[in-house]
Amino acid sequence: MSSGSLASFGSTPLSSPGLGGALRAFGVGEGTGPQVPGVDVGEALGAAGIGGAAPQSKLSQYLGDFGSGVSILGDLASIYLGFQANKMAKKELATQTGFANANLENTVKSYNTRLADIRRARGYTQGDSASTTEAGISANSLDFKRIG
């Protein structure tokens, strides 16, 4: 197929005879369906009581106002519960930070103790002075710094 035949196929208007003409014969693609001359379908349905807005009674108006009030109360309750959840999340964060600090402090102490034991054993074996051993320990020791 040449590109000219594809271009002419793709530009075939819907108004040409064929499927488009058949669809229009049944009222598809124009207005809201089959058209009857001189008759407005929406007006006819409204006169028959079908469609359109029905007048509200006093009860339905009060129920609508009550529903709005309940909706406002629900919104306020959601805001209150959001604040409560925020406070609980802050407490949980403080607890987790406390655990993290304790864990980090214990890890640093354990590292420093192991480092000192290894340095002192090596210094004793190699015959290093106490000042050289302590200088090596202090140079490689970790300092604990709290999180948050």
mmCIF file of N, CA and C in Angstrom:
data_model
loop_
_atom_site.group_PDB
_atom_site.id
_atom_site.type_symbol
_atom_site.label_atom_id
_atom_site.label_comp_id
_atom_site.label_asym_id
_atom_site.label_seq_id
_atom_site.Cartn_x
_atom_site.Cartn_y
_atom_site.Cartn_z
ATOM 1 N N MET A 1 0.830 -1.180 0.000
ATOM 2 C CA MET A 1 0.000 0.000 0.000
ATOM 3 C C MET A 1 0.869 1.235 0.000
ATOM 4 N N SER A 2 0.505 2.211 -0.743
ATOM 5 C CA SER A 2 1.291 3.440 -0.771
ATOM 6 C C SER A 2 0.830 4.366 0.334
ATOM 7 N N SER A 3 1.681 5.330 0.654
ATOM 8 C CA SER A 3 1.321 6.252 1.720
ATOM 9 C C SER A 3 0.163 7.146 1.309
ATOM 10 N N GLY A 4 -0.039 7.339 0.010
ATOM 11 C CA GLY A 4 -1.163 8.161 -0.443
ATOM 12 C C GLY A 4 -2.494 7.496 -0.162
ATOM 13 N N SER A 5 -2.542 6.165 -0.276
ATOM 14 C CA SER A 5 -3.808 5.486 -0.021
ATOM 15 C C SER A 5 -4.130 5.465 1.471
ATOM 16 N N LEU A 6 -3.080 5.383 2.330
ATOM 17 C CA LEU A 6 -3.338 5.447 3.764
ATOM 18 C C LEU A 6 -3.807 6.835 4.171
ATOM 19 N N ALA A 7 -3.236 7.848 3.585
ATOM 20 C CA ALA A 7 -3.635 9.211 3.927
ATOM 21 C C ALA A 7 -5.078 9.450 3.504
ATOM 22 N N SER A 8 -5.464 8.958 2.345
ATOM 23 C CA SER A 8 -6.840 9.187 1.912
ATOM 24 C C SER A 8 -7.799 8.357 2.752
ATOM 25 N N PHE A 9 -7.353 7.173 3.238
ATOM 26 C CA PHE A 9 -8.225 6.355 4.077
ATOM 27 C C PHE A 9 -8.449 7.029 5.429
ATOM 28 N N GLY A 10 -7.369 7.576 5.998
ATOM 29 C CA GLY A 10 -7.474 8.201 7.308
ATOM 30 C C GLY A 10 -8.213 9.514 7.285
ATOM 31 N N SER A 11 -8.342 10.134 6.137
ATOM 32 C CA SER A 11 -9.022 11.425 6.093
ATOM 33 C C SER A 11 -10.448 11.305 5.584
ATOM 34 N N THR A 12 -10.995 10.095 5.501
ATOM 35 C CA THR A 12 -12.368 9.929 5.035
ATOM 36 C C THR A 12 -13.297 10.532 6.068
ATOM 37 N N PRO A 13 -14.111 11.508 5.671
ATOM 38 C CA PRO A 13 -14.998 12.141 6.646
ATOM 39 C C PRO A 13 -16.130 11.194 7.037
ATOM 40 N N LEU A 14 -16.667 11.405 8.251
ATOM 41 C CA LEU A 14 -17.759 10.575 8.750
ATOM 42 C C LEU A 14 -19.051 10.826 7.981
ATOM 43 N N SER A 15 -19.160 11.946 7.302
ATOM 44 C CA SER A 15 -20.393 12.262 6.584
ATOM 45 C C SER A 15 -20.512 11.511 5.263
ATOM 46 N N SER A 16 -19.488 10.766 4.869
ATOM 47 C CA SER A 16 -19.573 10.019 3.621
ATOM 48 C C SER A 16 -20.554 8.874 3.793
ATOM 49 N N PRO A 17 -21.152 8.394 2.711
ATOM 50 C CA PRO A 17 -22.078 7.271 2.834
ATOM 51 C C PRO A 17 -21.343 6.069 3.395
ATOM 52 N N GLY A 18 -21.987 5.216 4.054
ATOM 53 C CA GLY A 18 -21.377 4.057 4.684
ATOM 54 C C GLY A 18 -21.783 4.018 6.139
ATOM 55 N N LEU A 19 -20.838 3.713 7.020
ATOM 56 C CA LEU A 19 -21.145 3.568 8.438
ATOM 57 C C LEU A 19 -21.644 4.880 9.046
ATOM 58 N N GLY A 20 -20.984 5.991 8.710
ATOM 59 C CA GLY A 20 -21.420 7.274 9.263
ATOM 60 C C GLY A 20 -22.842 7.612 8.864
ATOM 61 N N GLY A 21 -23.204 7.397 7.603
ATOM 62 C CA GLY A 21 -24.571 7.683 7.162
ATOM 63 C C GLY A 21 -25.571 6.769 7.842
ATOM 64 N N ALA A 22 -25.176 5.508 8.052
ATOM 65 C CA ALA A 22 -26.082 4.568 8.717
ATOM 66 C C ALA A 22 -26.291 4.960 10.172
ATOM 67 N N LEU A 23 -25.228 5.398 10.840
ATOM 68 C CA LEU A 23 -25.367 5.812 12.235
ATOM 69 C C LEU A 23 -26.252 7.040 12.364
ATOM 70 N N ARG A 24 -26.086 7.995 11.441
ATOM 71 C CA ARG A 24 -26.921 9.196 11.492
ATOM 72 C C ARG A 24 -28.379 8.878 11.205
ATOM 73 N N ALA A 25 -28.655 7.859 10.428
ATOM 74 C CA ALA A 25 -30.029 7.483 10.151
ATOM 75 C C ALA A 25 -30.742 7.043 11.421
ATOM 76 N N PHE A 26 -29.979 6.511 12.382
ATOM 77 C CA PHE A 26 -30.571 6.103 13.659
ATOM 78 C C PHE A 26 -30.422 7.175 14.737
ATOM 79 N N GLY A 27 -29.920 8.337 14.365
ATOM 80 C CA GLY A 27 -29.824 9.454 15.305
ATOM 81 C C GLY A 27 -28.560 9.447 16.144
ATOM 82 N N VAL A 28 -27.587 8.599 15.828
ATOM 83 C CA VAL A 28 -26.341 8.554 16.599
ATOM 84 C C VAL A 28 -25.401 9.613 16.060
ATOM 85 N N GLY A 29 -24.803 10.380 16.938
ATOM 86 C CA GLY A 29 -23.833 11.378 16.526
ATOM 87 C C GLY A 29 -24.423 12.756 16.364
ATOM 88 N N GLU A 30 -25.696 12.907 16.505
ATOM 89 C CA GLU A 30 -26.331 14.220 16.407
ATOM 90 C C GLU A 30 -27.271 14.406 17.582
ATOM 91 N N GLY A 31 -27.140 15.471 18.303
ATOM 92 C CA GLY A 31 -28.058 15.797 19.400
ATOM 93 C C GLY A 31 -28.018 14.740 20.482
ATOM 94 N N THR A 32 -29.197 14.412 21.035
ATOM 95 C CA THR A 32 -29.288 13.442 22.114
ATOM 96 C C THR A 32 -30.004 12.177 21.685
ATOM 97 N N GLY A 33 -30.241 11.968 20.425
ATOM 98 C CA GLY A 33 -30.941 10.781 19.939
ATOM 99 C C GLY A 33 -31.832 11.164 18.778
ATOM 100 N N PRO A 34 -32.800 10.331 18.490
ATOM 101 C CA PRO A 34 -33.705 10.643 17.388
ATOM 102 C C PRO A 34 -34.450 11.946 17.653
ATOM 103 N N GLN A 35 -34.541 12.780 16.641
ATOM 104 C CA GLN A 35 -35.187 14.085 16.783
ATOM 105 C C GLN A 35 -36.617 14.011 16.234
ATOM 106 N N VAL A 36 -37.545 14.553 17.004
ATOM 107 C CA VAL A 36 -38.930 14.670 16.553
ATOM 108 C C VAL A 36 -39.171 16.150 16.323
ATOM 109 N N PRO A 37 -39.543 16.532 15.087
ATOM 110 C CA PRO A 37 -39.721 17.967 14.817
ATOM 111 C C PRO A 37 -40.783 18.582 15.720
ATOM 112 N N GLY A 38 -40.447 19.715 16.325
ATOM 113 C CA GLY A 38 -41.392 20.483 17.131
ATOM 114 C C GLY A 38 -41.540 20.008 18.563
ATOM 115 N N VAL A 39 -40.811 19.005 18.998
ATOM 116 C CA VAL A 39 -40.934 18.484 20.356
ATOM 117 C C VAL A 39 -39.581 18.606 21.056
ATOM 118 N N ASP A 40 -39.576 19.258 22.230
ATOM 119 C CA ASP A 40 -38.373 19.331 23.060
ATOM 120 C C ASP A 40 -38.473 18.208 24.088
ATOM 121 N N VAL A 41 -37.569 17.229 23.999
ATOM 122 C CA VAL A 41 -37.644 16.038 24.838
ATOM 123 C C VAL A 41 -37.506 16.404 26.305
ATOM 124 N N GLY A 42 -36.582 17.288 26.655
ATOM 125 C CA GLY A 42 -36.393 17.676 28.054
ATOM 126 C C GLY A 42 -37.628 18.344 28.620
ATOM 127 N N GLU A 43 -38.264 19.179 27.840
ATOM 128 C CA GLU A 43 -39.479 19.863 28.296
ATOM 129 C C GLU A 43 -40.608 18.862 28.488
ATOM 130 N N ALA A 44 -40.707 17.901 27.579
ATOM 131 C CA ALA A 44 -41.761 16.895 27.681
ATOM 132 C C ALA A 44 -41.554 16.018 28.914
ATOM 133 N N LEU A 45 -40.317 15.633 29.191
ATOM 134 C CA LEU A 45 -40.044 14.817 30.376
ATOM 135 C C LEU A 45 -40.316 15.603 31.650
ATOM 136 N N GLY A 46 -39.949 16.880 31.682
ATOM 137 C CA GLY A 46 -40.213 17.706 32.850
ATOM 138 C C GLY A 46 -41.688 17.864 33.114
ATOM 139 N N ALA A 47 -42.488 18.026 32.055
ATOM 140 C CA ALA A 47 -43.928 18.160 32.215
ATOM 141 C C ALA A 47 -44.535 16.862 32.734
ATOM 142 N N ALA A 48 -43.952 15.727 32.388
ATOM 143 C CA ALA A 48 -44.462 14.442 32.844
ATOM 144 C C ALA A 48 -43.968 14.102 34.248
ATOM 145 N N GLY A 49 -43.114 14.941 34.820
ATOM 146 C CA GLY A 49 -42.597 14.691 36.160
ATOM 147 C C GLY A 49 -41.402 13.752 36.171
ATOM 148 N N ILE A 50 -40.806 13.516 35.008
ATOM 149 C CA ILE A 50 -39.646 12.646 34.918
ATOM 150 C C ILE A 50 -38.421 13.531 34.753
ATOM 151 N N GLY A 51 -37.399 13.312 35.540
ATOM 152 C CA GLY A 51 -36.184 14.105 35.438
ATOM 153 C C GLY A 51 -36.372 15.458 36.092
ATOM 154 N N GLY A 52 -35.358 16.275 36.061
ATOM 155 C CA GLY A 52 -35.423 17.608 36.671
ATOM 156 C C GLY A 52 -35.318 17.517 38.174
ATOM 157 N N ALA A 53 -35.297 18.636 38.843
ATOM 158 C CA ALA A 53 -35.179 18.690 40.291
ATOM 159 C C ALA A 53 -36.555 18.698 40.917
ATOM 160 N N ALA A 54 -36.787 17.770 41.831
ATOM 161 C CA ALA A 54 -38.059 17.734 42.544
ATOM 162 C C ALA A 54 -38.013 18.765 43.659
ATOM 163 N N PRO A 55 -39.145 19.400 43.977
ATOM 164 C CA PRO A 55 -39.158 20.365 45.074
ATOM 165 C C PRO A 55 -38.859 19.653 46.394
ATOM 166 N N GLN A 56 -38.082 20.326 47.277
ATOM 167 C CA GLN A 56 -37.715 19.725 48.553
ATOM 168 C C GLN A 56 -38.767 20.021 49.598
ATOM 169 N N SER A 57 -39.029 19.031 50.436
ATOM 170 C CA SER A 57 -39.934 19.248 51.555
ATOM 171 C C SER A 57 -39.148 19.836 52.716
ATOM 172 N N LYS A 58 -39.858 20.307 53.746
ATOM 173 C CA LYS A 58 -39.185 20.858 54.925
ATOM 174 C C LYS A 58 -38.334 19.791 55.615
ATOM 175 N N LEU A 59 -38.852 18.550 55.660
ATOM 176 C CA LEU A 59 -38.106 17.478 56.302
ATOM 177 C C LEU A 59 -36.793 17.221 55.584
ATOM 178 N N SER A 60 -36.835 17.174 54.258
ATOM 179 C CA SER A 60 -35.596 16.910 53.528
ATOM 180 C C SER A 60 -34.610 18.073 53.671
ATOM 181 N N GLN A 61 -35.126 19.300 53.813
ATOM 182 C CA GLN A 61 -34.238 20.437 54.052
ATOM 183 C C GLN A 61 -33.568 20.314 55.413
ATOM 184 N N TYR A 62 -34.345 19.934 56.460
ATOM 185 C CA TYR A 62 -33.778 19.768 57.799
ATOM 186 C C TYR A 62 -32.778 18.617 57.831
ATOM 187 N N LEU A 63 -33.099 17.521 57.138
ATOM 188 C CA LEU A 63 -32.174 16.398 57.094
ATOM 189 C C LEU A 63 -30.891 16.788 56.374
ATOM 190 N N GLY A 64 -30.998 17.616 55.352
ATOM 191 C CA GLY A 64 -29.812 18.107 54.656
ATOM 192 C C GLY A 64 -28.954 18.954 55.576
ATOM 193 N N ASP A 65 -29.600 19.846 56.379
ATOM 194 C CA ASP A 65 -28.855 20.655 57.345
ATOM 195 C C ASP A 65 -28.229 19.781 58.427
ATOM 196 N N PHE A 66 -28.972 18.761 58.868
ATOM 197 C CA PHE A 66 -28.450 17.834 59.872
ATOM 198 C C PHE A 66 -27.237 17.089 59.321
ATOM 199 N N GLY A 67 -27.317 16.680 58.064
ATOM 200 C CA GLY A 67 -26.202 15.987 57.425
ATOM 201 C C GLY A 67 -24.971 16.883 57.337
ATOM 202 N N SER A 68 -25.197 18.166 57.074
ATOM 203 C CA SER A 68 -24.071 19.100 57.030
ATOM 204 C C SER A 68 -23.432 19.239 58.410
ATOM 205 N N GLY A 69 -24.283 19.296 59.438
ATOM 206 C CA GLY A 69 -23.763 19.391 60.805
ATOM 207 C C GLY A 69 -22.981 18.155 61.201
ATOM 208 N N VAL A 70 -23.497 16.991 60.842
ATOM 209 C CA VAL A 70 -22.787 15.749 61.141
ATOM 210 C C VAL A 70 -21.463 15.710 60.381
ATOM 211 N N SER A 71 -21.463 16.197 59.155
ATOM 212 C CA SER A 71 -20.238 16.240 58.363
ATOM 213 C C SER A 71 -19.205 17.153 59.026
ATOM 214 N N ILE A 72 -19.637 18.279 59.540
ATOM 215 C CA ILE A 72 -18.724 19.202 60.227
ATOM 216 C C ILE A 72 -18.172 18.550 61.492
ATOM 217 N N LEU A 73 -19.037 17.857 62.248
ATOM 218 C CA LEU A 73 -18.568 17.164 63.447
ATOM 219 C C LEU A 73 -17.553 16.076 63.092
ATOM 220 N N GLY A 74 -17.805 15.376 61.999
ATOM 221 C CA GLY A 74 -16.860 14.361 61.548
ATOM 222 C C GLY A 74 -15.524 14.977 61.172
ATOM 223 N N ASP A 75 -15.550 16.130 60.527
ATOM 224 C CA ASP A 75 -14.311 16.823 60.164
ATOM 225 C C ASP A 75 -13.540 17.261 61.407
ATOM 226 N N LEU A 76 -14.267 17.791 62.408
ATOM 227 C CA LEU A 76 -13.608 18.203 63.649
ATOM 228 C C LEU A 76 -13.008 17.000 64.376
ATOM 229 N N ALA A 77 -13.735 15.882 64.383
ATOM 230 C CA ALA A 77 -13.200 14.672 65.019
ATOM 231 C C ALA A 77 -11.948 14.201 64.296
ATOM 232 N N SER A 78 -11.927 14.303 62.979
ATOM 233 C CA SER A 78 -10.740 13.907 62.212
ATOM 234 C C SER A 78 -9.549 14.795 62.556
ATOM 235 N N ILE A 79 -9.788 16.080 62.700
ATOM 236 C CA ILE A 79 -8.708 17.000 63.070
ATOM 237 C C ILE A 79 -8.174 16.662 64.460
ATOM 238 N N TYR A 80 -9.085 16.418 65.422
ATOM 239 C CA TYR A 80 -8.679 16.074 66.781
ATOM 240 C C TYR A 80 -7.858 14.786 66.789
ATOM 241 N N LEU A 81 -8.338 13.773 66.082
ATOM 242 C CA LEU A 81 -7.621 12.500 66.037
ATOM 243 C C LEU A 81 -6.273 12.651 65.335
ATOM 244 N N GLY A 82 -6.187 13.546 64.367
ATOM 245 C CA GLY A 82 -4.914 13.820 63.717
ATOM 246 C C GLY A 82 -3.902 14.411 64.689
ATOM 247 N N PHE A 83 -4.364 15.340 65.531
ATOM 248 C CA PHE A 83 -3.469 15.918 66.542
ATOM 249 C C PHE A 83 -3.027 14.855 67.549
ATOM 250 N N GLN A 84 -3.955 13.987 67.955
ATOM 251 C CA GLN A 84 -3.606 12.920 68.897
ATOM 252 C C GLN A 84 -2.579 11.973 68.280
ATOM 253 N N ALA A 85 -2.759 11.628 67.022
ATOM 254 C CA ALA A 85 -1.816 10.749 66.332
ATOM 255 C C ALA A 85 -0.446 11.418 66.223
ATOM 256 N N ASN A 86 -0.443 12.735 66.007
ATOM 257 C CA ASN A 86 0.821 13.470 65.921
ATOM 258 C C ASN A 86 1.557 13.437 67.261
ATOM 259 N N LYS A 87 0.829 13.608 68.360
ATOM 260 C CA LYS A 87 1.463 13.554 69.685
ATOM 261 C C LYS A 87 2.023 12.155 69.956
ATOM 262 N N MET A 88 1.252 11.132 69.566
ATOM 263 C CA MET A 88 1.720 9.774 69.781
ATOM 264 C C MET A 88 2.958 9.484 68.921
ATOM 265 N N ALA A 89 2.981 10.008 67.713
ATOM 266 C CA ALA A 89 4.150 9.810 66.841
ATOM 267 C C ALA A 89 5.383 10.493 67.423
ATOM 268 N N LYS A 90 5.214 11.669 68.032
ATOM 269 C CA LYS A 90 6.346 12.355 68.666
ATOM 270 C C LYS A 90 6.892 11.555 69.844
ATOM 271 N N LYS A 91 5.983 10.968 70.642
ATOM 272 C CA LYS A 91 6.432 10.141 71.767
ATOM 273 C C LYS A 91 7.171 8.908 71.259
ATOM 274 N N GLU A 92 6.648 8.300 70.208
ATOM 275 C CA GLU A 92 7.302 7.123 69.631
ATOM 276 C C GLU A 92 8.686 7.474 69.095
ATOM 277 N N LEU A 93 8.806 8.631 68.454
ATOM 278 C CA LEU A 93 10.114 9.067 67.956
ATOM 279 C C LEU A 93 11.099 9.280 69.102
ATOM 280 N N ALA A 94 10.623 9.878 70.194
ATOM 281 C CA ALA A 94 11.495 10.088 71.348
ATOM 282 C C ALA A 94 11.945 8.750 71.939
ATOM 283 N N THR A 95 11.029 7.778 71.990
ATOM 284 C CA THR A 95 11.380 6.456 72.509
ATOM 285 C C THR A 95 12.416 5.783 71.612
ATOM 286 N N GLN A 96 12.184 5.824 70.306
ATOM 287 C CA GLN A 96 13.114 5.206 69.366
ATOM 288 C C GLN A 96 14.481 5.892 69.403
ATOM 289 N N THR A 97 14.485 7.207 69.567
ATOM 290 C CA THR A 97 15.747 7.941 69.665
ATOM 291 C C THR A 97 16.496 7.530 70.933
ATOM 292 N N GLY A 98 15.760 7.335 72.032
ATOM 293 C CA GLY A 98 16.382 6.873 73.276
ATOM 294 C C GLY A 98 17.019 5.502 73.115
ATOM 295 N N PHE A 99 16.290 4.588 72.442
ATOM 296 C CA PHE A 99 16.859 3.257 72.189
ATOM 297 C C PHE A 99 18.091 3.344 71.297
ATOM 298 N N ALA A 100 18.020 4.176 70.277
ATOM 299 C CA ALA A 100 19.160 4.316 69.356
ATOM 300 C C ALA A 100 20.378 4.880 70.087
ATOM 301 N N ASN A 101 20.158 5.867 70.954
ATOM 302 C CA ASN A 101 21.270 6.441 71.722
ATOM 303 C C ASN A 101 21.888 5.412 72.669
ATOM 304 N N ALA A 102 21.044 4.631 73.341
ATOM 305 C CA ALA A 102 21.562 3.606 74.250
ATOM 306 C C ALA A 102 22.356 2.554 73.482
ATOM 307 N N ASN A 103 21.830 2.148 72.333
ATOM 308 C CA ASN A 103 22.518 1.154 71.523
ATOM 309 C C ASN A 103 23.858 1.692 71.017
ATOM 310 N N LEU A 104 23.860 2.929 70.547
ATOM 311 C CA LEU A 104 25.092 3.534 70.050
ATOM 312 C C LEU A 104 26.115 3.706 71.168
ATOM 313 N N GLU A 105 25.659 4.130 72.334
ATOM 314 C CA GLU A 105 26.576 4.315 73.458
ATOM 315 C C GLU A 105 27.210 2.981 73.866
ATOM 316 N N ASN A 106 26.402 1.925 73.918
ATOM 317 C CA ASN A 106 26.938 0.604 74.269
ATOM 318 C C ASN A 106 27.914 0.105 73.208
ATOM 319 N N THR A 107 27.626 0.361 71.949
ATOM 320 C CA THR A 107 28.523 -0.066 70.870
ATOM 321 C C THR A 107 29.861 0.672 70.947
ATOM 322 N N VAL A 108 29.809 1.971 71.214
ATOM 323 C CA VAL A 108 31.050 2.755 71.326
ATOM 324 C C VAL A 108 31.872 2.280 72.521
ATOM 325 N N LYS A 109 31.208 2.026 73.657
ATOM 326 C CA LYS A 109 31.926 1.529 74.840
ATOM 327 C C LYS A 109 32.574 0.180 74.553
ATOM 328 N N SER A 110 31.831 -0.697 73.883
ATOM 329 C CA SER A 110 32.358 -2.024 73.553
ATOM 330 C C SER A 110 33.575 -1.918 72.622
ATOM 331 N N TYR A 111 33.472 -1.044 71.619
ATOM 332 C CA TYR A 111 34.592 -0.842 70.686
ATOM 333 C C TYR A 111 35.820 -0.326 71.433
ATOM 334 N N ASN A 112 35.615 0.689 72.263
ATOM 335 C CA ASN A 112 36.750 1.288 72.978
ATOM 336 C C ASN A 112 37.393 0.285 73.938
ATOM 337 N N THR A 113 36.593 -0.538 74.612
ATOM 338 C CA THR A 113 37.131 -1.552 75.524
ATOM 339 C C THR A 113 37.951 -2.588 74.757
ATOM 340 N N ARG A 114 37.414 -3.051 73.632
ATOM 341 C CA ARG A 114 38.127 -4.035 72.810
ATOM 342 C C ARG A 114 39.428 -3.437 72.260
ATOM 343 N N LEU A 115 39.358 -2.184 71.794
ATOM 344 C CA LEU A 115 40.548 -1.512 71.279
ATOM 345 C C LEU A 115 41.623 -1.422 72.357
ATOM 346 N N ALA A 116 41.222 -1.023 73.574
ATOM 347 C CA ALA A 116 42.193 -0.889 74.669
ATOM 348 C C ALA A 116 42.801 -2.239 75.020
ATOM 349 N N ASP A 117 41.971 -3.296 75.056
ATOM 350 C CA ASP A 117 42.500 -4.631 75.379
ATOM 351 C C ASP A 117 43.514 -5.079 74.330
ATOM 352 N N ILE A 118 43.197 -4.879 73.043
ATOM 353 C CA ILE A 118 44.105 -5.303 71.975
ATOM 354 C C ILE A 118 45.394 -4.491 72.013
ATOM 355 N N ARG A 119 45.297 -3.175 72.184
ATOM 356 C CA ARG A 119 46.487 -2.311 72.209
ATOM 357 C C ARG A 119 47.394 -2.644 73.398
ATOM 358 N N ARG A 120 46.781 -2.887 74.558
ATOM 359 C CA ARG A 120 47.598 -3.182 75.746
ATOM 360 C C ARG A 120 48.297 -4.540 75.604
ATOM 361 N N ALA A 121 47.572 -5.512 75.034
ATOM 362 C CA ALA A 121 48.190 -6.828 74.832
ATOM 363 C C ALA A 121 49.328 -6.729 73.816
ATOM 364 N N ARG A 122 49.124 -5.990 72.750
ATOM 365 C CA ARG A 122 50.165 -5.821 71.734
ATOM 366 C C ARG A 122 51.350 -5.042 72.312
ATOM 367 N N GLY A 123 51.056 -3.983 73.100
ATOM 368 C CA GLY A 123 52.129 -3.191 73.717
ATOM 369 C C GLY A 123 52.957 -4.024 74.677
ATOM 370 N N TYR A 124 52.297 -4.874 75.465
ATOM 371 C CA TYR A 124 53.021 -5.736 76.401
ATOM 372 C C TYR A 124 53.898 -6.733 75.648
ATOM 373 N N THR A 125 53.312 -7.301 74.550
ATOM 374 C CA THR A 125 54.055 -8.299 73.766
ATOM 375 C C THR A 125 55.247 -7.668 73.068
ATOM 376 N N GLN A 126 55.058 -6.466 72.530
ATOM 377 C CA GLN A 126 56.119 -5.811 71.770
ATOM 378 C C GLN A 126 57.074 -5.028 72.661
ATOM 379 N N GLY A 127 56.712 -4.865 73.927
ATOM 380 C CA GLY A 127 57.582 -4.147 74.850
ATOM 381 C C GLY A 127 57.457 -2.638 74.742
ATOM 382 N N ASP A 128 56.281 -2.135 74.271
ATOM 383 C CA ASP A 128 56.067 -0.681 74.168
ATOM 384 C C ASP A 128 55.882 -0.084 75.555
ATOM 385 N N SER A 129 56.184 1.204 75.654
ATOM 386 C CA SER A 129 55.978 1.896 76.925
ATOM 387 C C SER A 129 54.478 2.137 77.136
ATOM 388 N N ALA A 130 54.115 2.406 78.370
ATOM 389 C CA ALA A 130 52.704 2.658 78.710
ATOM 390 C C ALA A 130 52.185 3.910 78.012
ATOM 391 N N SER A 131 53.038 4.927 77.875
ATOM 392 C CA SER A 131 52.604 6.166 77.219
ATOM 393 C C SER A 131 52.343 5.934 75.728
ATOM 394 N N THR A 132 53.139 5.098 75.078
ATOM 395 C CA THR A 132 52.927 4.795 73.656
ATOM 396 C C THR A 132 51.630 4.011 73.481
ATOM 397 N N THR A 133 51.394 3.064 74.378
ATOM 398 C CA THR A 133 50.161 2.264 74.313
ATOM 399 C C THR A 133 48.941 3.141 74.525
ATOM 400 N N GLU A 134 48.983 4.005 75.531
ATOM 401 C CA GLU A 134 47.842 4.885 75.821
ATOM 402 C C GLU A 134 47.634 5.903 74.691
ATOM 403 N N ALA A 135 48.687 6.364 74.061
ATOM 404 C CA ALA A 135 48.555 7.295 72.930
ATOM 405 C C ALA A 135 47.849 6.609 71.759
ATOM 406 N N GLY A 136 48.184 5.315 71.514
ATOM 407 C CA GLY A 136 47.514 4.563 70.448
ATOM 408 C C GLY A 136 46.052 4.325 70.751
ATOM 409 N N ILE A 137 45.752 4.104 72.022
ATOM 410 C CA ILE A 137 44.352 3.888 72.423
ATOM 411 C C ILE A 137 43.554 5.170 72.244
ATOM 412 N N SER A 138 44.079 6.302 72.731
ATOM 413 C CA SER A 138 43.338 7.568 72.639
ATOM 414 C C SER A 138 43.225 8.056 71.199
ATOM 415 N N ALA A 139 44.198 7.723 70.359
ATOM 416 C CA ALA A 139 44.143 8.156 68.961
ATOM 417 C C ALA A 139 43.054 7.417 68.182
ATOM 418 N N ASN A 140 42.729 6.192 68.583
ATOM 419 C CA ASN A 140 41.766 5.378 67.835
ATOM 420 C C ASN A 140 40.441 5.176 68.551
ATOM 421 N N SER A 141 40.273 5.757 69.722
ATOM 422 C CA SER A 141 39.012 5.624 70.457
ATOM 423 C C SER A 141 37.924 6.479 69.806
ATOM 424 N N LEU A 142 36.687 6.022 69.976
ATOM 425 C CA LEU A 142 35.535 6.769 69.456
ATOM 426 C C LEU A 142 34.901 7.575 70.571
ATOM 427 N N ASP A 143 34.363 8.737 70.232
ATOM 428 C CA ASP A 143 33.624 9.558 71.186
ATOM 429 C C ASP A 143 32.129 9.347 70.925
ATOM 430 N N PHE A 144 31.368 9.206 71.992
ATOM 431 C CA PHE A 144 29.920 9.017 71.855
ATOM 432 C C PHE A 144 29.248 10.381 71.738
ATOM 433 N N LYS A 145 28.425 10.533 70.720
ATOM 434 C CA LYS A 145 27.624 11.754 70.543
ATOM 435 C C LYS A 145 26.181 11.346 70.396
ATOM 436 N N ARG A 146 25.343 11.958 71.209
ATOM 437 C CA ARG A 146 23.920 11.619 71.210
ATOM 438 C C ARG A 146 23.246 12.011 69.893
ATOM 439 N N ILE A 147 22.253 11.216 69.506
ATOM 440 C CA ILE A 147 21.435 11.501 68.329
ATOM 441 C C ILE A 147 20.281 12.396 68.760
ATOM 442 N N GLY A 148 20.006 13.399 67.975
ATOM 443 C CA GLY A 148 18.829 14.260 68.224
ATOM 444 C C GLY A 148 19.009 15.091 69.403
#
